PDB file of C-alpha atoms and ligand atoms in Angstrom:
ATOM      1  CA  UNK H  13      -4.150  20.528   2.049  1.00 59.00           C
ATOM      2  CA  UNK H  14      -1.510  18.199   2.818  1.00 75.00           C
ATOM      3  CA  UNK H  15      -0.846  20.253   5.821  1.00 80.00           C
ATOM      4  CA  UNK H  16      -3.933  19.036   6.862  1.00 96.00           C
ATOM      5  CA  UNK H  17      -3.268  15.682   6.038  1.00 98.00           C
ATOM      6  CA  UNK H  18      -0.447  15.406   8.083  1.00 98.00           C
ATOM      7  CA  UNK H  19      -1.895  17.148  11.418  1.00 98.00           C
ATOM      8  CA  UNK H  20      -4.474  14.496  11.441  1.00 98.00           C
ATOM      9  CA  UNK H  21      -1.702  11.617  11.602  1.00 98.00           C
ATOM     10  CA  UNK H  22      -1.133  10.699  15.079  1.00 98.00           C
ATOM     11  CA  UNK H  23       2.607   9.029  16.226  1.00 98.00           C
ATOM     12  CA  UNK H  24       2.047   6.023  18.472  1.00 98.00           C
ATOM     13  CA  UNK H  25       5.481   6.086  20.139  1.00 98.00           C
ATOM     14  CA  UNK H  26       6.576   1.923  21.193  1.00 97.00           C
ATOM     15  CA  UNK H  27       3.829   1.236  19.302  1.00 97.00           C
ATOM     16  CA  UNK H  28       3.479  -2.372  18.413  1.00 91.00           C
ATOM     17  CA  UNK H  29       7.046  -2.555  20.262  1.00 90.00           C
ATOM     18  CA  UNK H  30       9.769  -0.524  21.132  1.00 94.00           C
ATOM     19  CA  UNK H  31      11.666   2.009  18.992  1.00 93.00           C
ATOM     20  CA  UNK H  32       8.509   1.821  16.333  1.00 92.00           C
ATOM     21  CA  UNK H  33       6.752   5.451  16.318  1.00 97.00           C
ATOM     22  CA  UNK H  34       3.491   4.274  14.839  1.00 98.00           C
ATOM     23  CA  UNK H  35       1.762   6.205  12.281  1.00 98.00           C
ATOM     24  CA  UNK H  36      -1.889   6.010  12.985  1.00 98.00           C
ATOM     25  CA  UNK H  37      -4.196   6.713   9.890  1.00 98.00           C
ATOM     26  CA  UNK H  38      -7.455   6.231  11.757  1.00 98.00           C
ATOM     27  CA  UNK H  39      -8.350  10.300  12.308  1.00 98.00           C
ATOM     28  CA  UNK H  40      -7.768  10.771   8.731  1.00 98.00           C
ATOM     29  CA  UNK H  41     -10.088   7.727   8.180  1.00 98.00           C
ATOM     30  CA  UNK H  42     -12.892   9.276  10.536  1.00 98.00           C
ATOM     31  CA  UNK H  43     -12.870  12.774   8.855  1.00 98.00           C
ATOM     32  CA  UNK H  44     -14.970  12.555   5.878  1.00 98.00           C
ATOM     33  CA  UNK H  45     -12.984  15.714   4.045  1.00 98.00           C
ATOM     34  CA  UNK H  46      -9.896  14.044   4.714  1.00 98.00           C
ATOM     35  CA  UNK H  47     -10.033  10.693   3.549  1.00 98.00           C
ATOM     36  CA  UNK H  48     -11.753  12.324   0.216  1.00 98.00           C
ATOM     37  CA  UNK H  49      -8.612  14.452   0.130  1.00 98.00           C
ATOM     38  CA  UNK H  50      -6.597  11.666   0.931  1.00 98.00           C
ATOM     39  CA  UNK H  51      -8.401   9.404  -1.778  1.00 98.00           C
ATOM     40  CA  UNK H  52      -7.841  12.299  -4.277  1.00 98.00           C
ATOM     41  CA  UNK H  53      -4.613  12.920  -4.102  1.00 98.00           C
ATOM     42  CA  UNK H  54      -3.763   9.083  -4.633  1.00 98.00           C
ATOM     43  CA  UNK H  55      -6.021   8.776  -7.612  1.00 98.00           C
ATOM     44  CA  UNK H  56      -3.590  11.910  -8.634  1.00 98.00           C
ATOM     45  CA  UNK H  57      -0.674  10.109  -8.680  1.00 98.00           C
ATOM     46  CA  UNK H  58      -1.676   8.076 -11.305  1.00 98.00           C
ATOM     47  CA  UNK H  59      -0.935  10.807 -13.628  1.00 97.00           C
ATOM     48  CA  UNK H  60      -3.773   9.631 -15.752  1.00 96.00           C
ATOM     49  CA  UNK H  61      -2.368   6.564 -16.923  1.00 97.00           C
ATOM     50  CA  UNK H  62      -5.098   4.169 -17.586  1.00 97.00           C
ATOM     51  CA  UNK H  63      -5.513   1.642 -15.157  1.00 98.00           C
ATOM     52  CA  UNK H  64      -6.936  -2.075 -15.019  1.00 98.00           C
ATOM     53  CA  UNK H  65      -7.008  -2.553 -11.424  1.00 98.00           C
ATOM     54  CA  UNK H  66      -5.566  -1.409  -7.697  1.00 99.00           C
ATOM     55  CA  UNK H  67      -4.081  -3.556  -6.085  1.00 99.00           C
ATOM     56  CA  UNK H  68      -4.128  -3.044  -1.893  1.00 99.00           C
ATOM     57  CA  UNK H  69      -1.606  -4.354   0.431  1.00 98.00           C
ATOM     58  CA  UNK H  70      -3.321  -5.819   3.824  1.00 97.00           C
ATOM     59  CA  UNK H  71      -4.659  -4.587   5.874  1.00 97.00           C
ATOM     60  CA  UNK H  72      -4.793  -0.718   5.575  1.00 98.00           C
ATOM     61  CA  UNK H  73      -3.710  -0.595   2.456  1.00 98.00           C
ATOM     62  CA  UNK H  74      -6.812  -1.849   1.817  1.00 98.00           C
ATOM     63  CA  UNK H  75      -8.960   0.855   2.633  1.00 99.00           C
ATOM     64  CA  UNK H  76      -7.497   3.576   0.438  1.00 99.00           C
ATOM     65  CA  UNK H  77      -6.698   1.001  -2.704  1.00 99.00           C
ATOM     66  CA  UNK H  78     -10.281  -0.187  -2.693  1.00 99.00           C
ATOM     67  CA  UNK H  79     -11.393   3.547  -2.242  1.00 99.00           C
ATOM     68  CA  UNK H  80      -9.026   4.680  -5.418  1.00 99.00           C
ATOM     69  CA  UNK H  81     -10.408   1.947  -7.108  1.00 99.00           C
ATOM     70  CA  UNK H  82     -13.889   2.798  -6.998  1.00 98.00           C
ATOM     71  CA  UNK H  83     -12.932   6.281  -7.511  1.00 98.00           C
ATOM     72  CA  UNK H  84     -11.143   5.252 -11.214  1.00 98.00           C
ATOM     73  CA  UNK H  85     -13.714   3.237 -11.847  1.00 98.00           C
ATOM     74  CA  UNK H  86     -11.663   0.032 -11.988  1.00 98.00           C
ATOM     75  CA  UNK H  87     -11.271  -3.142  -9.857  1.00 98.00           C
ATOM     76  CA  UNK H  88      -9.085  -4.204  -6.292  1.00 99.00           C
ATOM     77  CA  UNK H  89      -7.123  -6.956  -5.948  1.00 99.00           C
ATOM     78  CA  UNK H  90      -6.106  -7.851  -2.867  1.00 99.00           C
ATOM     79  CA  UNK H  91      -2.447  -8.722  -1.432  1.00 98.00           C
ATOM     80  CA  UNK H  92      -3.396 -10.917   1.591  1.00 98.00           C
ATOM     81  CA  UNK H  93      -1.361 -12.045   4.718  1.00 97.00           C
ATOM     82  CA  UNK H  94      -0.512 -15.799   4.457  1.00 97.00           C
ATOM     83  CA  UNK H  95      -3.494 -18.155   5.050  1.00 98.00           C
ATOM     84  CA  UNK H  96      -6.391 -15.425   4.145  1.00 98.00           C
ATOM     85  CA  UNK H  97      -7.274 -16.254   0.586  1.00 98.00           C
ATOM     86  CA  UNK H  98      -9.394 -18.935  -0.579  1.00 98.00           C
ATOM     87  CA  UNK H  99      -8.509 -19.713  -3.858  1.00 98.00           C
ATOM     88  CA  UNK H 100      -4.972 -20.701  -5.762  1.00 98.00           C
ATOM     89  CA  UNK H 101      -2.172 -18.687  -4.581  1.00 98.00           C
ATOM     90  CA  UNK H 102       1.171 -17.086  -5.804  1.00 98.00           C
ATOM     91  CA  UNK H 103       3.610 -16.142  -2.401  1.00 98.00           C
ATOM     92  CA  UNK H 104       6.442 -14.026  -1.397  1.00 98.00           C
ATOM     93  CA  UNK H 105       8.504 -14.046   1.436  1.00 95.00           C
ATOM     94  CA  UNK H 106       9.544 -10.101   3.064  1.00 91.00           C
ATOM     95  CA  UNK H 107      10.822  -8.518   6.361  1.00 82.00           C
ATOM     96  CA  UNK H 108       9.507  -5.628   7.496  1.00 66.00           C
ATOM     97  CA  UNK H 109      10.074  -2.756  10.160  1.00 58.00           C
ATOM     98  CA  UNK H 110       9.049  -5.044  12.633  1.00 60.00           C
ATOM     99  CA  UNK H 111       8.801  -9.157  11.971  1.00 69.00           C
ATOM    100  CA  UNK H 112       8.597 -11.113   9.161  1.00 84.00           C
ATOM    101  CA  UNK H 113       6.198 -12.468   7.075  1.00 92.00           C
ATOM    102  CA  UNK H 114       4.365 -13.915   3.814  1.00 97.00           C
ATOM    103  CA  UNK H 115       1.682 -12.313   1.460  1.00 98.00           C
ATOM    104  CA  UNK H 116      -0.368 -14.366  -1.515  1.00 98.00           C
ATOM    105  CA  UNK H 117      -2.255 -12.987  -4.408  1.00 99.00           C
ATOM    106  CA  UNK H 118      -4.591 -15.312  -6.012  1.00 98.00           C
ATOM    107  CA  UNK H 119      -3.118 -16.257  -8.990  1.00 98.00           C
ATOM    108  CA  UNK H 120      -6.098 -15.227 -11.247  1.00 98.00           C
ATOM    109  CA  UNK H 121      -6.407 -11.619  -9.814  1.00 98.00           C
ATOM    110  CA  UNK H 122      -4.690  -9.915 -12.249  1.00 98.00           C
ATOM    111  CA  UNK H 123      -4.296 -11.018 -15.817  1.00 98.00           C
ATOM    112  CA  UNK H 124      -1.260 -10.918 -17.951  1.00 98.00           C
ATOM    113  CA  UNK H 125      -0.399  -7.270 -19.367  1.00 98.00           C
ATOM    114  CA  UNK H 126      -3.001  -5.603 -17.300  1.00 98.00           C
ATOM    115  CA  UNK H 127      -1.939  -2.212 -16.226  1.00 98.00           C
ATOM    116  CA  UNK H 128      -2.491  -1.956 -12.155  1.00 98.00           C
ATOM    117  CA  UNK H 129      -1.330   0.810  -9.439  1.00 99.00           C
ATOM    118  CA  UNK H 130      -0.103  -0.973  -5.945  1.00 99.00           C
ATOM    119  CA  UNK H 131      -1.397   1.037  -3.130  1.00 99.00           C
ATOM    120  CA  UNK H 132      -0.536   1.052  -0.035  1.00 98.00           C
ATOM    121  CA  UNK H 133      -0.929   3.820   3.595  1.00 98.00           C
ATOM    122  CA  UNK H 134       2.526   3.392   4.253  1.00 98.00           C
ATOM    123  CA  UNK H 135       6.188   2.646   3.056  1.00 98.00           C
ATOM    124  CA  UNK H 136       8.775   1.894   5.443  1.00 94.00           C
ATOM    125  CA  UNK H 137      11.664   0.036   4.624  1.00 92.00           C
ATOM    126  CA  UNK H 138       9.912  -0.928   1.547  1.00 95.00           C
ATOM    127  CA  UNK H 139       9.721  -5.330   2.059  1.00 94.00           C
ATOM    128  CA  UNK H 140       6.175  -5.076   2.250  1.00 95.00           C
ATOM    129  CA  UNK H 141       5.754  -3.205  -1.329  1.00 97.00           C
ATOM    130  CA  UNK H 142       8.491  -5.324  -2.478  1.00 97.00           C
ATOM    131  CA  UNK H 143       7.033  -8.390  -1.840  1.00 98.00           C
ATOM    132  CA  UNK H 144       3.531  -7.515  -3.763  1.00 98.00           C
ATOM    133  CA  UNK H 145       5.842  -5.882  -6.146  1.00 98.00           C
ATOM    134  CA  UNK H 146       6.932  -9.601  -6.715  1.00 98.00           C
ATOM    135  CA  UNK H 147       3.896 -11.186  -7.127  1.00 98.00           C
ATOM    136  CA  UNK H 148       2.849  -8.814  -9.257  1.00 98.00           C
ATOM    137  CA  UNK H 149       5.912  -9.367 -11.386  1.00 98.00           C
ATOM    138  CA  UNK H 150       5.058 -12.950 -11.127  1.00 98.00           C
ATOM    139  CA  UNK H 151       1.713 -12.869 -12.654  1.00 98.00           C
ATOM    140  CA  UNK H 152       2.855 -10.601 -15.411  1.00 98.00           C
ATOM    141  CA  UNK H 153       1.361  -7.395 -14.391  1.00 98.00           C
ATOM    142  CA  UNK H 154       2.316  -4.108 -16.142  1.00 98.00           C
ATOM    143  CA  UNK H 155       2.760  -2.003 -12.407  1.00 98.00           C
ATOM    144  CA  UNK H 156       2.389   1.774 -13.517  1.00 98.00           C
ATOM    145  CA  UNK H 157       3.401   2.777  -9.984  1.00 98.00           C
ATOM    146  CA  UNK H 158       3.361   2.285  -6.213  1.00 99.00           C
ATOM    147  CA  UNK H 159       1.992   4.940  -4.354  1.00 99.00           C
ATOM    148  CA  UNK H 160       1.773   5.321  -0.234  1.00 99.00           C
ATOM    149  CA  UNK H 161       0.317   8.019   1.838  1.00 98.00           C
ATOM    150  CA  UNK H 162       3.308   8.159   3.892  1.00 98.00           C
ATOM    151  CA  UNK H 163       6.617   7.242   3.148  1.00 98.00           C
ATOM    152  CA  UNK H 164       9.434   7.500   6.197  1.00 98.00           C
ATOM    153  CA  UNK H 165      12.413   8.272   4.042  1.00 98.00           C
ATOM    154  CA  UNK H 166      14.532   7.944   6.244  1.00 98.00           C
ATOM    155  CA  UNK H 167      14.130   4.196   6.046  1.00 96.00           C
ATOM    156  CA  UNK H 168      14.865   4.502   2.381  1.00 97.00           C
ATOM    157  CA  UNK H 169      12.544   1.592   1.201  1.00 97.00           C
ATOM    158  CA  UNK H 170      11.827   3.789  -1.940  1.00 98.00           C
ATOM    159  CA  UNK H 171      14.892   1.982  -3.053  1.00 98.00           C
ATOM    160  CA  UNK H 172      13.993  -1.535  -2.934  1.00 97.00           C
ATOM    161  CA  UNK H 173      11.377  -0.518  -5.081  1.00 98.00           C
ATOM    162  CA  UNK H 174      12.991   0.633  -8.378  1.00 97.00           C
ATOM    163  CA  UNK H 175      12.356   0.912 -11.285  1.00 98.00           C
ATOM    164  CA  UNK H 176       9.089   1.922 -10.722  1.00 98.00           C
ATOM    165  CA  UNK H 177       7.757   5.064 -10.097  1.00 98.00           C
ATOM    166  CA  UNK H 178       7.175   5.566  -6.018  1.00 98.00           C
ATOM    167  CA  UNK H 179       4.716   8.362  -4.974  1.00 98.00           C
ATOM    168  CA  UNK H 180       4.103   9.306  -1.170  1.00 98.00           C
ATOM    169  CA  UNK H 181       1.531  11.877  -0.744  1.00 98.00           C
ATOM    170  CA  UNK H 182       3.180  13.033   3.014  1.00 98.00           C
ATOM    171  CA  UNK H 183       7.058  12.372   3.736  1.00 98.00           C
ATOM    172  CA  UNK H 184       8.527  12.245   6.942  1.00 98.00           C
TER     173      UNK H 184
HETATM  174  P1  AMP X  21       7.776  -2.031   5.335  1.00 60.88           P
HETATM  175  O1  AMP X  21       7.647  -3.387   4.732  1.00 60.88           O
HETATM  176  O2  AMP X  21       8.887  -1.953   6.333  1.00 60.88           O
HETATM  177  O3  AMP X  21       7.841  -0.944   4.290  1.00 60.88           O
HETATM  178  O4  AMP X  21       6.475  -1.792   6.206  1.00 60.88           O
HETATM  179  C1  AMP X  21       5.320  -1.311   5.626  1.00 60.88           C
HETATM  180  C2  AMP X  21       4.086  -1.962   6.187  1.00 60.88           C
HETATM  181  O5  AMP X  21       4.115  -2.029   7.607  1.00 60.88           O
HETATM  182  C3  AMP X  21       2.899  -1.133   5.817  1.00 60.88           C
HETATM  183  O6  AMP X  21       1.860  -2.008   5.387  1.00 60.88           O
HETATM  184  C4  AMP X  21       2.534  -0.370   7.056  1.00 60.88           C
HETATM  185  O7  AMP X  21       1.149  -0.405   7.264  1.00 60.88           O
HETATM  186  C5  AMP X  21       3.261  -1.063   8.190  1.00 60.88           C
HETATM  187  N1  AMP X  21       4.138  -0.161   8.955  1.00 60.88           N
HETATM  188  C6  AMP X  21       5.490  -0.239   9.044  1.00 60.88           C
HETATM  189  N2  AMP X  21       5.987   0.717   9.831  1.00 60.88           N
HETATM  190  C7  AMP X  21       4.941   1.447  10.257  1.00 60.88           C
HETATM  191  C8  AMP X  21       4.808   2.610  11.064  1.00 60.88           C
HETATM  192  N3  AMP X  21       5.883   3.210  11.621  1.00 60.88           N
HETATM  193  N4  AMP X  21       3.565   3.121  11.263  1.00 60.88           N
HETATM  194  C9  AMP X  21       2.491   2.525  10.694  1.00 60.88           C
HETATM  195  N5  AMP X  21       2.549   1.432   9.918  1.00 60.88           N
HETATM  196  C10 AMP X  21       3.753   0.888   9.683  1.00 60.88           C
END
């Protein structure tokens, strides 16, 4: 089923700017059987661990962390671009594949010692997941694992990530 997974993605090549071959998520988003597999296979990688909440990295990592979520059963947190949330904020700084930038989580989104999974559609050179990775940290989260529906390994973010478990459900 993965092959299937992985037909659906389309490559944007240049795509938001030069040298970037975009993976776009949207077919697998339109397809109802695939974003259920897609869903599934995420809520998989949790290996059953229990879970307090998923937490979703902006902005498509929203839609399948809030979909796992609601699958488990549990809540979604969200880990918003600079400026987005209302409320009292923790930030981190990151770079990514293409800019730089600033996430927040509200500080109260996640209690000490809860158990959460960080979600995410993609992991590139990892800054991104890094970055919620130390918020998370920061408001004394127990992180159980990141997982990403694609991961381009040949950017080796994985590594930024350690020691936590990374799960991709399609590698390229
Ligand atoms: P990074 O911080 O480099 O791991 O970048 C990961 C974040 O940027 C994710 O939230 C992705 O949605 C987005 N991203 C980076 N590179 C790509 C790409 N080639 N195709 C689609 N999204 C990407």
């Amino acid at each position: 089923m993965p092959a299937t997974l992985r037909a659906a993605i389309r490559d944007i090549v240049d795509f938001p700017q030069p040298g970037i071959v975009f993976k776009d998520i949207t077919p697998i988003l339109a397809d109802g059987a695939l974003f259920h597999e897609a869903v599934s296979r995420l809520c998989e990688t949790t290996g059953g661990a229990r879970i307090d909440k998923v937490v979703g990295i902006d902005a498509r990592g929203f839609i399948f962390a809030a979909a796992v979520a609601d699958r488990l059963g549990v809540g979604f947190v969200p880990v918003r671009k600079q400026g987005k949330l209302p409320w009292k904020t923790r930030q981190a700084a990151y770079s990514l594949e293409y800019g730089e930038s600033i996430v927040e989580i509200h500080e109260d989104a996640v209690k000490p010692g809860e158990s959460v999974l960080l979600v995410d559609d993609l992991l590139a050179t990892g800054g991104t997941a890094a970055a919620a990775v130390q918020l998370l940290n920061d408001l004394g989260a127990h992180l159980i694992g990141i997982s990403f529906l694609i991961e381009l390994a040949f950017l080796k973010g994985r590594a930024k990530l350690a020691p936590y478990p990374v799960h991709a459900i399609l590698t390229y």
